Amino acid sequence: MTQQEVSHGCGGEKGLISIDQALALILTHTHGLDTEVLPLSQALNRYLADDVFSTIDLPLFSQSAVDGYALASQEPIEAGAQFEVVGEVRAGQTVDVKLLQGQALRIFTGSQIPIGTTTVARQEIVEVLSTQEIRINEKLKLHADIRDAGEELTQGQLLAPAGQKLNTGGIAALSMAGVKQLKVFKYPKIAVVITGDEVAEAVECLNSGKIFDANGPLIQAWFQTQNQCIDLIHVNDQQQQVLNLFDDLKDQYDVILSTGGVSVGDYDFVRPVALKLGFEQIFWKVKQKPGKPMLFAKYQRKDQKQCYLLGLPGNPAAVYIGMQIYVSTLLNALQGQKIQPQWLNGIISHTLKPDTRERFLRMSAVFEQGHLSLKSLAKQQSHMLSNLFNANCIVRVPAEQDIHKGQILSVLFI
Amino acid sequence: MTQQEVSHGCGGEKGLISIDQALALILTHTHGLDTEVLPLSQALNRYLADDVFSTIDLPLFSQSAVDGYALASQEPIEAGAQFEVVGEVRAGQTVDVKLLQGQALRIFTGSQIPIGTTTVARQEIVEVLSTQEIRINEKLKLHADIRDAGEELTQGQLLAPAGQKLNTGGIAALSMAGVKQLKVFKYPKIAVVITGDEVAEAVECLNSGKIFDANGPLIQAWFQTQNQCIDLIHVNDQQQQVLNLFDDLKDQYDVILSTGGVSVGDYDFVRPVALKLGFEQIFWKVKQKPGKPMLFAKYQRKDQKQCYLLGLPGNPAAVYIGMQIYVSTLLNALQGQKIQPQWLNGIISHTLKPDTRERFLRMSAVFEQGHLSLKSLAKQQSHMLSNLFNANCIVRVPAEQDIHKGQILSVLFI
């Protein structure tokens, strides 16, 4: 297939930038937001702004790993050895005894072990002879079932580095180390603007020529999965209305995220309005499918802060891809993380015809003996979304080449 | 290595059930909850209770895929062909004209195309000669850039099957089809009970022998990622307190999820209290590491509903694993989805020594040329969590065998 044949159709025009160029421009032109101190319970999914060092040893004190007896014995213990029981300490209690050779203390999982303890016998191997005497029924090494103070972390040791994203496990690990609040990057304040006279918000308004709004619910659900709130605004394709709205938003929000009205049509007002208001265009139009007419612009406010405008096209598939690829990259960059989407490698299970533009295809990926096998789904057009019920990934398909079965492609799980 | 050597240490005792048995028992003994009708905006992460059929064609009407002109021409169009412009229809407007041979209508992406349209010319190939005349500057096929009514879905076609989980893409696809509310399975009402005298809720209370609570924040963050709320309660290791609490909870909640107090220690009250209150034990103790002492029990209420008790051990690693494996399985089953965790295949990149019990190890998985390569992390003990900053998966390691490099293991991404 020649270059000539491949370039037929829209998207072949000059001046479009590549997906990689668009992502690089987002990273280059974005200033990280300020930081803030949050209680740990509100920090899920945020990025650490500072290294976090442990202020305590972990475990905080030497403790038992089992329910049983702390024993004092200079030598490994033989089956049949007997010990004198001098008391009990429950988990959470302070231990103030000191064990002497031949003595035992009843303890439980997590109980602090007393000074003099050389090993712990789990209760399954202990026979209680009287309230004051026990017999150990199996051979026992020294230092069995003891968790030493500081064996996981010592005071002052790095617990989590700056830039760490706080997932469920991270929140738990920080809690365990007694961290109650931490410095994280602020999450951007986001206005979402759905443009388009054709978008009906309610069934009653679904006159001829109108469509149901997929983009509003899509974007709202996407931010719900991030545990974040946004302000969602619908606006008609009237230049003055769009202008007044953007003029208002640019001073209040870190990001304006719009859908529709960003191409070259007579009623596409997002770009002209942004330029009129003083936004600087970083890029417009990306050589990709879906989502070619995409605008990224920046407004420099008097308060030295910026408002970023990401203008996505109106087609819902372009919006879906745009959220996963560009919006997430922008939001990470604003939170100090200048990173590309985390592409994985997969193996395509069939051929694909070439296209002028690099494509994002919705696919179903399955693991087969450790391999990630990719299969494209029907209904990939930019106004279609129903295949998302079966898709679990987005696959990048290079432009202008036949894709052969077995070829390795970049995959992003969704 | 002989069976004898492998079985040394705790966990080798008889009567423990396997991980697969425990999961199967959860699925067998769980009754799905009722269904409810929710607006789509509140249905993220829920499971559909019924098949959803499209009530409309999608697209709803034949429309343009580009900004340009609807043309009426019986034949494919040659470069240079001219058309008479008879008007304009914007996206969202009703079209009431009928195109005759040789006529054109100015249209935009998403505009309804008028009767008589045979193809659409994108504006990039159109030259405007006057307000009433245009010239097409490239060859154009019939039916170019037309989105046909019903080409994605026809009215009455299955849009999403019962049991479908509603992710972001699904919410958007349903919105687009005009679905405003749907029948989903109720999400269980959950009480989380953190037991343990040793658990300090505040730094001021961190006396000798106490530890910081990792389990409360861990479980709360886990449910936050599911966009769900829980009620979190701390209780001391006092039998009467635990009894009164569980007695109260069993009639109000679908699930009691407890941490700690579930082993055989003198102050482990979860199981004795549950049995005393009339819970039926489904299983207790699983041959796994971490998380051996785990209780699953069921209480039959007078209102014919059930209260399920999942008693996890107190060690935070066991709680973390328990949430990912058992709690998610239980919550899915209660929502009508009797499915095992979705294990993938990965390839271990190093040897592992055998252990008496099947293990869940926290690992770091990386994709290499389409393969999923697994690497275990240090600090796997059940009281340690800090490796979760570096882990991205949980790997099941079979019991009582040497694991060799290159062996395929089951992986769950976290």
XYZ file of N, CA, C and O in Angstrom, chain A residues 265-267, chain B residues 64-68 88-91 106-112 123:
80
model
N -16.187 24.357 12.110
C -17.546 24.685 11.670
C -17.924 26.118 12.027
O -17.307 26.738 12.901
N -18.939 26.614 11.375
C -19.375 27.993 11.604
C -19.885 28.208 13.030
O -20.013 29.349 13.483
N -20.238 27.113 13.716
C -20.778 27.251 15.077
C -19.848 26.617 16.111
O -20.268 26.238 17.187
N -24.934 13.847 9.614
C -23.623 14.071 9.013
C -22.514 13.763 10.022
O -22.625 14.075 11.195
N -21.412 13.195 9.507
C -20.263 12.909 10.365
C -19.264 14.050 10.350
O -18.269 14.017 11.070
N -19.530 15.079 9.527
C -18.562 16.175 9.362
C -19.292 17.508 9.196
O -20.505 17.552 8.985
N -18.525 18.601 9.252
C -19.028 19.898 8.809
C -18.899 19.926 7.289
O -17.822 19.619 6.759
N -19.959 20.301 6.594
C -19.871 20.306 5.123
C -21.231 20.531 4.498
O -22.014 21.368 4.962
N -29.510 25.831 5.200
C -28.552 25.384 6.209
C -29.314 24.714 7.333
O -30.422 25.146 7.684
N -28.755 23.658 7.894
C -29.334 23.118 9.128
C -28.201 22.835 10.115
O -27.214 22.176 9.802
N -28.339 23.425 11.299
C -27.315 23.258 12.336
C -27.587 21.990 13.126
O -28.695 21.467 13.131
N -26.566 21.511 13.799
C -26.769 20.376 14.688
C -27.822 20.772 15.710
O -27.787 21.878 16.254
N -26.210 23.223 3.558
C -25.095 23.420 4.494
C -25.421 22.688 5.796
O -26.487 22.902 6.394
N -24.548 21.802 6.247
C -24.787 21.032 7.476
C -23.513 20.952 8.310
O -22.434 21.332 7.857
N -23.658 20.436 9.538
C -22.544 20.361 10.472
C -22.515 18.976 11.119
O -23.481 18.218 10.994
N -21.417 18.680 11.778
C -21.294 17.374 12.423
C -22.497 17.136 13.337
O -22.776 17.955 14.205
N -23.199 16.039 13.125
C -24.355 15.733 13.953
C -25.651 16.293 13.421
O -26.728 15.980 13.944
N -25.588 17.128 12.363
C -26.836 17.658 11.777
C -27.623 16.518 11.144
O -27.051 15.648 10.494
N -28.941 16.582 11.305
C -29.823 15.650 10.617
C -29.720 15.914 9.111
O -29.719 17.066 8.691
N -16.312 20.006 4.356
C -16.096 21.361 3.844
C -14.695 21.590 3.292
O -14.489 22.484 2.477
